[in-house]
């Protein structure tokens, strides 16, 4: 009896759960460089979607917008308000493209994993998923954010930017340095963990209850995916605003 049960469980695992294998990837070898093929393919797809929608929205601009033009103008207004609230009225405009690109890329990437039937495309190894369900993508986005707020601080304050590390007191220096490392880590792992967990939960439910139960979970996943894009873009803008903040001016105003 026990041997039959073991045989059944091993057969069930090899037939069904093998579709949920995590960690297998398609790699492209170019000389000594090893590229993550799945991430490139899905990222190019997301970029192509964004470029196509942008071209369609701007190809026939009307004074009274409608359709895709109306959608893109609403998205632009939303991103502009987000950047203005986090960075400030005077300095937000140059950063709207960066914050907007982060938000739209992450938003479309997250939704592509749920709405696009990537898993129907067979690969020699691994499977296609949302770009943001791969830690390499989220770390790259987080490092870009770090570079952006360092650039923002240096471009405005020069070497005086390092003065922020000893504000309000000098013993804050080690904590501020640690914070510079934890910011990209928290950004990348939060986004990666949420999107990967959502795809795994939906995948398990589709295998176990393939008809109606996964639908509410997928709808909830779309909502949380949009929230994750908003959180990432908001935090990126907040970090840039913090780097641009004039602490000396604020202190003088308080006095």
CSV table of N, CA, C and O in Angstrom, one decimal, residues 132-226:
chain,number,residue,atom,x,y,z
A,132,UNK,N,9.4,41.4,-14.9
A,132,UNK,CA,9.6,41.8,-13.5
A,132,UNK,C,9.5,40.7,-12.5
A,132,UNK,O,9.7,40.8,-11.3
A,133,UNK,N,9.2,39.4,-13.0
A,133,UNK,CA,9.3,38.3,-12.1
A,133,UNK,C,10.7,37.7,-12.1
A,133,UNK,O,10.9,36.6,-11.5
A,134,UNK,N,11.6,38.3,-12.8
A,134,UNK,CA,13.0,37.9,-12.7
A,134,UNK,C,13.8,38.9,-12.0
A,134,UNK,O,13.7,40.2,-12.2
A,135,UNK,N,14.6,38.5,-11.0
A,135,UNK,CA,15.4,39.4,-10.1
A,135,UNK,C,16.4,40.2,-10.9
A,135,UNK,O,16.7,41.4,-10.5
A,136,UNK,N,16.9,39.8,-12.1
A,136,UNK,CA,17.8,40.6,-12.8
A,136,UNK,C,17.2,41.9,-13.3
A,136,UNK,O,17.8,43.0,-13.3
A,137,UNK,N,15.9,41.8,-13.7
A,137,UNK,CA,15.2,43.0,-14.2
A,137,UNK,C,14.9,44.0,-13.1
A,137,UNK,O,15.2,45.2,-13.2
A,138,UNK,N,14.5,43.5,-12.0
A,138,UNK,CA,14.1,44.4,-10.9
A,138,UNK,C,15.4,45.1,-10.3
A,138,UNK,O,15.4,46.2,-9.9
A,139,UNK,N,16.5,44.3,-10.2
A,139,UNK,CA,17.7,44.9,-9.7
A,139,UNK,C,18.2,46.0,-10.7
A,139,UNK,O,18.7,47.0,-10.3
A,140,UNK,N,18.1,45.7,-12.0
A,140,UNK,CA,18.5,46.7,-13.0
A,140,UNK,C,17.7,48.0,-12.8
A,140,UNK,O,18.3,49.1,-12.9
A,141,UNK,N,16.4,47.9,-12.6
A,141,UNK,CA,15.6,49.0,-12.4
A,141,UNK,C,15.9,49.8,-11.2
A,141,UNK,O,15.9,51.0,-11.1
A,142,UNK,N,16.2,49.0,-10.1
A,142,UNK,CA,16.6,49.6,-8.8
A,142,UNK,C,17.9,50.4,-8.9
A,142,UNK,O,18.1,51.5,-8.4
A,143,UNK,N,18.9,49.8,-9.6
A,143,UNK,CA,20.2,50.4,-9.8
A,143,UNK,C,20.1,51.7,-10.6
A,143,UNK,O,20.8,52.7,-10.4
A,144,UNK,N,19.2,51.7,-11.6
A,144,UNK,CA,18.9,52.9,-12.4
A,144,UNK,C,18.4,54.0,-11.5
A,144,UNK,O,18.7,55.2,-11.7
A,145,UNK,N,17.5,53.6,-10.6
A,145,UNK,CA,16.9,54.6,-9.7
A,145,UNK,C,18.0,55.2,-8.8
A,145,UNK,O,18.0,56.4,-8.5
A,146,UNK,N,18.9,54.3,-8.3
A,146,UNK,CA,20.0,54.8,-7.5
A,146,UNK,C,20.9,55.8,-8.2
A,146,UNK,O,21.3,56.8,-7.7
A,147,UNK,N,21.2,55.4,-9.5
A,147,UNK,CA,22.0,56.3,-10.3
A,147,UNK,C,21.3,57.6,-10.5
A,147,UNK,O,22.0,58.7,-10.5
A,148,UNK,N,20.0,57.6,-10.7
A,148,UNK,CA,19.2,58.8,-11.0
A,148,UNK,C,19.3,59.7,-9.8
A,148,UNK,O,19.5,60.9,-9.9
A,149,UNK,N,19.1,59.2,-8.5
A,149,UNK,CA,19.1,60.2,-7.4
A,149,UNK,C,20.5,60.6,-7.0
A,149,UNK,O,20.6,61.7,-6.6
A,150,UNK,N,21.5,59.8,-7.3
A,150,UNK,CA,22.8,60.3,-7.1
A,150,UNK,C,23.1,61.4,-8.1
A,150,UNK,O,23.7,62.5,-7.8
A,151,UNK,N,22.8,61.2,-9.4
A,151,UNK,CA,23.0,62.2,-10.4
A,151,UNK,C,22.2,63.5,-10.0
A,151,UNK,O,22.7,64.6,-10.2
A,152,UNK,N,21.0,63.4,-9.5
A,152,UNK,CA,20.2,64.5,-9.2
A,152,UNK,C,20.9,65.3,-8.1
A,152,UNK,O,21.0,66.6,-8.1
A,153,UNK,N,21.4,64.6,-7.1
A,153,UNK,CA,22.1,65.3,-6.0
A,153,UNK,C,23.3,66.0,-6.4
A,153,UNK,O,23.6,67.2,-6.1
A,154,UNK,N,24.2,65.3,-7.2
A,154,UNK,CA,25.4,65.9,-7.6
A,154,UNK,C,25.2,67.0,-8.6
A,154,UNK,O,26.0,68.0,-8.6
A,155,UNK,N,24.2,66.9,-9.5
A,155,UNK,CA,24.0,67.9,-10.5
A,155,UNK,C,23.6,69.2,-9.8
A,155,UNK,O,23.8,70.3,-10.4
A,156,UNK,N,22.9,69.2,-8.7
A,156,UNK,CA,22.4,70.4,-8.0
A,156,UNK,C,23.4,70.9,-7.0
A,156,UNK,O,23.7,72.1,-6.9
A,157,UNK,N,24.1,70.0,-6.2
A,157,UNK,CA,24.9,70.4,-5.1
A,157,UNK,C,26.4,70.2,-5.3
A,157,UNK,O,27.2,70.7,-4.4
A,158,UNK,N,26.8,69.4,-6.3
A,158,UNK,CA,28.2,69.1,-6.4
A,158,UNK,C,28.7,68.3,-5.3
A,158,UNK,O,27.9,67.4,-4.8
A,159,UNK,N,29.9,68.5,-4.8
A,159,UNK,CA,30.4,67.7,-3.7
A,159,UNK,C,29.7,68.1,-2.4
A,159,UNK,O,29.7,67.3,-1.4
A,160,UNK,N,28.9,69.2,-2.4
A,160,UNK,CA,28.1,69.5,-1.2
A,160,UNK,C,27.0,68.5,-0.9
A,160,UNK,O,26.4,68.5,0.1
A,161,UNK,N,26.8,67.6,-1.9
A,161,UNK,CA,25.7,66.6,-1.7
A,161,UNK,C,26.1,65.7,-0.6
A,161,UNK,O,25.2,65.2,0.1
A,162,UNK,N,27.4,65.5,-0.3
A,162,UNK,CA,27.9,64.6,0.8
A,162,UNK,C,27.5,65.2,2.1
A,162,UNK,O,27.6,64.5,3.1
A,163,UNK,N,27.2,66.5,2.1
A,163,UNK,CA,26.8,67.1,3.4
A,163,UNK,C,25.5,66.5,3.9
A,163,UNK,O,25.2,66.5,5.1
A,164,UNK,N,24.7,65.9,3.0
A,164,UNK,CA,23.5,65.2,3.5
A,164,UNK,C,23.7,64.0,4.4
A,164,UNK,O,22.9,63.6,5.2
A,165,UNK,N,25.0,63.5,4.2
A,165,UNK,CA,25.3,62.3,5.0
A,165,UNK,C,25.5,62.6,6.5
A,165,UNK,O,25.6,61.6,7.3
A,166,UNK,N,25.8,63.8,6.8
A,166,UNK,CA,26.0,64.2,8.2
A,166,UNK,C,24.9,65.1,8.8
A,166,UNK,O,25.1,65.8,9.7
A,167,UNK,N,23.7,65.0,8.1
A,167,UNK,CA,22.6,65.8,8.6
A,167,UNK,C,21.6,64.8,9.3
A,167,UNK,O,21.3,63.7,8.7
A,168,UNK,N,21.0,65.2,10.4
A,168,UNK,CA,21.2,66.5,11.1
A,168,UNK,C,22.4,66.4,12.1
A,168,UNK,O,22.8,67.5,12.6
A,169,UNK,N,23.0,65.2,12.3
A,169,UNK,CA,24.2,65.1,13.2
A,169,UNK,C,25.2,64.2,12.5
A,169,UNK,O,24.8,63.4,11.6
A,170,UNK,N,26.5,64.4,12.8
A,170,UNK,CA,27.6,63.7,12.1
A,170,UNK,C,27.5,62.2,12.2
A,170,UNK,O,28.0,61.5,11.3
A,171,UNK,N,27.1,61.7,13.4
A,171,UNK,CA,27.1,60.2,13.6
A,171,UNK,C,26.1,59.5,12.7
A,171,UNK,O,26.0,58.2,12.7
A,172,UNK,N,25.3,60.2,11.9
A,172,UNK,CA,24.4,59.6,11.0
A,172,UNK,C,25.1,59.1,9.7
A,172,UNK,O,24.5,58.4,8.9
A,173,UNK,N,26.4,59.4,9.6
A,173,UNK,CA,27.1,59.0,8.4
A,173,UNK,C,27.0,57.5,8.0
A,173,UNK,O,26.6,57.2,6.9
A,174,UNK,N,27.3,56.6,9.0
A,174,UNK,CA,27.3,55.2,8.6
A,174,UNK,C,25.8,54.7,8.3
A,174,UNK,O,25.6,53.9,7.4
A,175,UNK,N,24.9,55.3,8.9
A,175,UNK,CA,23.5,54.9,8.7
A,175,UNK,C,23.0,55.4,7.3
A,175,UNK,O,22.3,54.7,6.6
A,176,UNK,N,23.5,56.6,6.9
A,176,UNK,CA,23.1,57.1,5.6
A,176,UNK,C,23.8,56.2,4.5
A,176,UNK,O,23.2,56.0,3.4
A,177,UNK,N,25.0,55.8,4.7
A,177,UNK,CA,25.7,54.9,3.7
A,177,UNK,C,25.0,53.6,3.6
A,177,UNK,O,24.8,53.1,2.5
A,178,UNK,N,24.6,53.0,4.7
A,178,UNK,CA,23.8,51.7,4.7
A,178,UNK,C,22.5,51.9,4.0
A,178,UNK,O,22.1,51.1,3.2
A,179,UNK,N,21.9,53.1,4.2
A,179,UNK,CA,20.6,53.4,3.5
A,179,UNK,C,20.8,53.4,2.0
A,179,UNK,O,19.9,52.9,1.3
A,180,UNK,N,21.9,53.9,1.5
A,180,UNK,CA,22.1,53.9,0.0
A,180,UNK,C,22.2,52.5,-0.5
A,180,UNK,O,21.9,52.3,-1.7
A,181,UNK,N,22.6,51.5,0.3
A,181,UNK,CA,22.6,50.1,-0.2
A,181,UNK,C,21.2,49.4,0.0
A,181,UNK,O,20.9,48.6,-0.8
A,182,UNK,N,20.5,49.8,1.0
A,182,UNK,CA,19.2,49.2,1.3
A,182,UNK,C,18.1,49.6,0.3
A,182,UNK,O,17.2,48.9,0.1
A,183,UNK,N,18.2,50.9,-0.1
A,183,UNK,CA,17.2,51.4,-1.0
A,183,UNK,C,17.0,50.5,-2.3
A,183,UNK,O,15.9,50.1,-2.6
A,184,UNK,N,18.1,50.3,-3.1
A,184,UNK,CA,17.9,49.4,-4.3
A,184,UNK,C,17.5,48.0,-3.9
A,184,UNK,O,16.8,47.3,-4.7
A,185,UNK,N,18.0,47.5,-2.8
A,185,UNK,CA,17.7,46.1,-2.4
A,185,UNK,C,16.2,46.0,-2.1
A,185,UNK,O,15.5,45.1,-2.6
A,186,UNK,N,15.7,47.0,-1.3
A,186,UNK,CA,14.2,46.9,-1.0
A,186,UNK,C,13.4,47.1,-2.2
A,186,UNK,O,12.3,46.4,-2.4
A,187,UNK,N,13.8,48.0,-3.1
A,187,UNK,CA,13.0,48.3,-4.3
A,187,UNK,C,12.9,47.0,-5.2
A,187,UNK,O,11.9,46.6,-5.6
A,188,UNK,N,14.1,46.4,-5.4
A,188,UNK,CA,14.2,45.2,-6.3
A,188,UNK,C,13.5,44.0,-5.7
A,188,UNK,O,12.7,43.3,-6.4
A,189,UNK,N,13.7,43.7,-4.4
A,189,UNK,CA,13.1,42.5,-3.9
A,189,UNK,C,11.7,42.6,-3.6
A,189,UNK,O,10.9,41.6,-3.7
A,190,UNK,N,11.2,43.8,-3.3
A,190,UNK,CA,9.7,44.0,-3.2
A,190,UNK,C,9.0,43.7,-4.5
A,190,UNK,O,8.0,42.9,-4.5
A,191,UNK,N,9.5,44.3,-5.5
A,191,UNK,CA,8.8,44.1,-6.8
A,191,UNK,C,8.9,42.6,-7.3
A,191,UNK,O,8.0,42.0,-7.7
A,192,UNK,N,10.1,42.1,-7.3
A,192,UNK,CA,10.4,40.7,-7.7
A,192,UNK,C,9.6,39.7,-6.9
A,192,UNK,O,8.9,38.9,-7.5
A,193,UNK,N,9.6,39.9,-5.6
A,193,UNK,CA,8.8,38.9,-4.7
A,193,UNK,C,7.3,38.9,-5.0
A,193,UNK,O,6.7,37.8,-5.1
A,194,UNK,N,6.8,40.1,-5.1
A,194,UNK,CA,5.3,40.2,-5.3
A,194,UNK,C,4.9,39.6,-6.6
A,194,UNK,O,3.9,38.9,-6.7
A,195,UNK,N,5.6,39.9,-7.7
A,195,UNK,CA,5.2,39.5,-9.0
A,195,UNK,C,5.4,38.0,-9.2
A,195,UNK,O,4.6,37.2,-9.7
A,196,UNK,N,6.6,37.5,-8.7
A,196,UNK,CA,6.8,36.0,-8.8
A,196,UNK,C,5.8,35.2,-7.9
A,196,UNK,O,5.3,34.2,-8.4
A,197,UNK,N,5.5,35.7,-6.7
A,197,UNK,CA,4.5,35.0,-5.9
A,197,UNK,C,3.2,35.0,-6.6
A,197,UNK,O,2.5,34.0,-6.5
A,198,UNK,N,2.8,36.1,-7.2
A,198,UNK,CA,1.5,36.1,-7.9
A,198,UNK,C,1.4,35.1,-9.0
A,198,UNK,O,0.4,34.4,-9.2
A,199,UNK,N,2.5,35.0,-9.8
A,199,UNK,CA,2.5,34.1,-10.9
A,199,UNK,C,2.5,32.6,-10.4
A,199,UNK,O,1.8,31.8,-11.0
A,200,UNK,N,3.2,32.4,-9.3
A,200,UNK,CA,3.2,31.0,-8.8
A,200,UNK,C,1.9,30.6,-8.2
A,200,UNK,O,1.4,29.5,-8.4
A,201,UNK,N,1.2,31.5,-7.5
A,201,UNK,CA,-0.1,31.2,-6.9
A,201,UNK,C,-1.1,30.9,-8.0
A,201,UNK,O,-1.9,30.0,-8.0
A,202,UNK,N,-1.1,31.8,-9.1
A,202,UNK,CA,-2.1,31.6,-10.2
A,202,UNK,C,-1.7,30.2,-10.9
A,202,UNK,O,-2.6,29.5,-11.2
A,203,UNK,N,-0.5,29.9,-11.1
A,203,UNK,CA,-0.1,28.7,-11.7
A,203,UNK,C,-0.5,27.5,-10.9
A,203,UNK,O,-1.0,26.5,-11.5
A,204,UNK,N,-0.4,27.5,-9.6
A,204,UNK,CA,-0.8,26.4,-8.8
A,204,UNK,C,-2.3,26.2,-8.8
A,204,UNK,O,-2.8,25.1,-9.0
A,205,UNK,N,-3.1,27.3,-8.8
A,205,UNK,CA,-4.5,27.2,-8.8
A,205,UNK,C,-5.0,26.7,-10.2
A,205,UNK,O,-6.0,26.0,-10.2
A,206,UNK,N,-4.4,27.1,-11.2
A,206,UNK,CA,-4.8,26.7,-12.6
A,206,UNK,C,-4.6,25.2,-12.7
A,206,UNK,O,-5.4,24.5,-13.3
A,207,UNK,N,-3.5,24.6,-12.0
A,207,UNK,CA,-3.3,23.2,-12.1
A,207,UNK,C,-4.3,22.4,-11.2
A,207,UNK,O,-4.8,21.4,-11.6
A,208,UNK,N,-4.6,23.0,-10.0
A,208,UNK,CA,-5.5,22.3,-9.1
A,208,UNK,C,-6.9,22.5,-9.4
A,208,UNK,O,-7.7,21.5,-9.4
A,209,UNK,N,-7.3,23.7,-9.7
A,209,UNK,CA,-8.8,24.1,-10.0
A,209,UNK,C,-8.8,24.9,-11.3
A,209,UNK,O,-8.8,26.1,-11.2
A,210,UNK,N,-8.8,24.3,-12.4
A,210,UNK,CA,-8.5,25.0,-13.7
A,210,UNK,C,-9.6,25.9,-14.2
A,210,UNK,O,-9.4,26.5,-15.2
A,211,UNK,N,-10.8,25.8,-13.6
A,211,UNK,CA,-11.9,26.5,-14.3
A,211,UNK,C,-12.2,27.9,-13.7
A,211,UNK,O,-11.7,28.9,-14.3
A,212,UNK,N,-12.8,28.1,-12.6
A,212,UNK,CA,-13.3,29.4,-12.2
A,212,UNK,C,-12.5,30.0,-11.0
A,212,UNK,O,-12.5,31.2,-10.8
A,213,UNK,N,-11.9,29.2,-10.1
A,213,UNK,CA,-11.3,29.7,-8.9
A,213,UNK,C,-10.1,30.7,-9.2
A,213,UNK,O,-10.0,31.7,-8.6
A,214,UNK,N,-9.3,30.4,-10.3
A,214,UNK,CA,-8.2,31.3,-10.5
A,214,UNK,C,-8.6,32.7,-11.0
A,214,UNK,O,-7.8,33.6,-10.9
A,215,UNK,N,-9.8,32.9,-11.5
A,215,UNK,CA,-10.2,34.2,-12.1
A,215,UNK,C,-10.1,35.3,-11.0
A,215,UNK,O,-9.6,36.4,-11.3
A,216,UNK,N,-10.8,35.1,-9.8
A,216,UNK,CA,-10.7,36.2,-8.8
A,216,UNK,C,-9.2,36.5,-8.4
A,216,UNK,O,-8.9,37.6,-8.2
A,217,UNK,N,-8.4,35.4,-8.3
A,217,UNK,CA,-7.0,35.6,-8.0
A,217,UNK,C,-6.3,36.4,-9.0
A,217,UNK,O,-5.4,37.2,-8.7
A,218,UNK,N,-6.6,36.1,-10.3
A,218,UNK,CA,-5.9,36.8,-11.4
A,218,UNK,C,-6.3,38.3,-11.4
A,218,UNK,O,-5.5,39.1,-11.6
A,219,UNK,N,-7.6,38.5,-11.1
A,219,UNK,CA,-8.1,39.9,-11.0
A,219,UNK,C,-7.4,40.7,-9.9
A,219,UNK,O,-7.0,41.8,-10.0
A,220,UNK,N,-7.2,40.0,-8.7
A,220,UNK,CA,-6.5,40.6,-7.6
A,220,UNK,C,-5.1,40.8,-8.0
A,220,UNK,O,-4.5,41.8,-7.6
A,221,UNK,N,-4.5,39.9,-8.8
A,221,UNK,CA,-3.1,40.0,-9.2
A,221,UNK,C,-2.9,41.2,-10.1
A,221,UNK,O,-1.9,41.9,-10.0
A,222,UNK,N,-3.9,41.5,-11.0
A,222,UNK,CA,-3.8,42.7,-11.8
A,222,UNK,C,-3.8,43.9,-11.0
A,222,UNK,O,-3.0,44.9,-11.3
A,223,UNK,N,-4.6,44.0,-10.0
A,223,UNK,CA,-4.7,45.1,-9.1
A,223,UNK,C,-3.4,45.3,-8.3
A,223,UNK,O,-2.8,46.4,-8.3
A,224,UNK,N,-2.9,44.2,-7.7
A,224,UNK,CA,-1.6,44.4,-6.9
A,224,UNK,C,-0.4,44.7,-7.9
A,224,UNK,O,0.5,45.4,-7.4
A,225,UNK,N,-0.5,44.2,-9.1
A,225,UNK,CA,0.6,44.5,-10.0
A,225,UNK,C,0.6,46.0,-10.4
A,225,UNK,O,1.7,46.6,-10.5
A,226,UNK,N,-0.6,46.6,-10.5
A,226,UNK,CA,-0.6,48.0,-10.8
A,226,UNK,C,-0.1,48.8,-9.6
A,226,UNK,O,0.6,49.8,-9.7
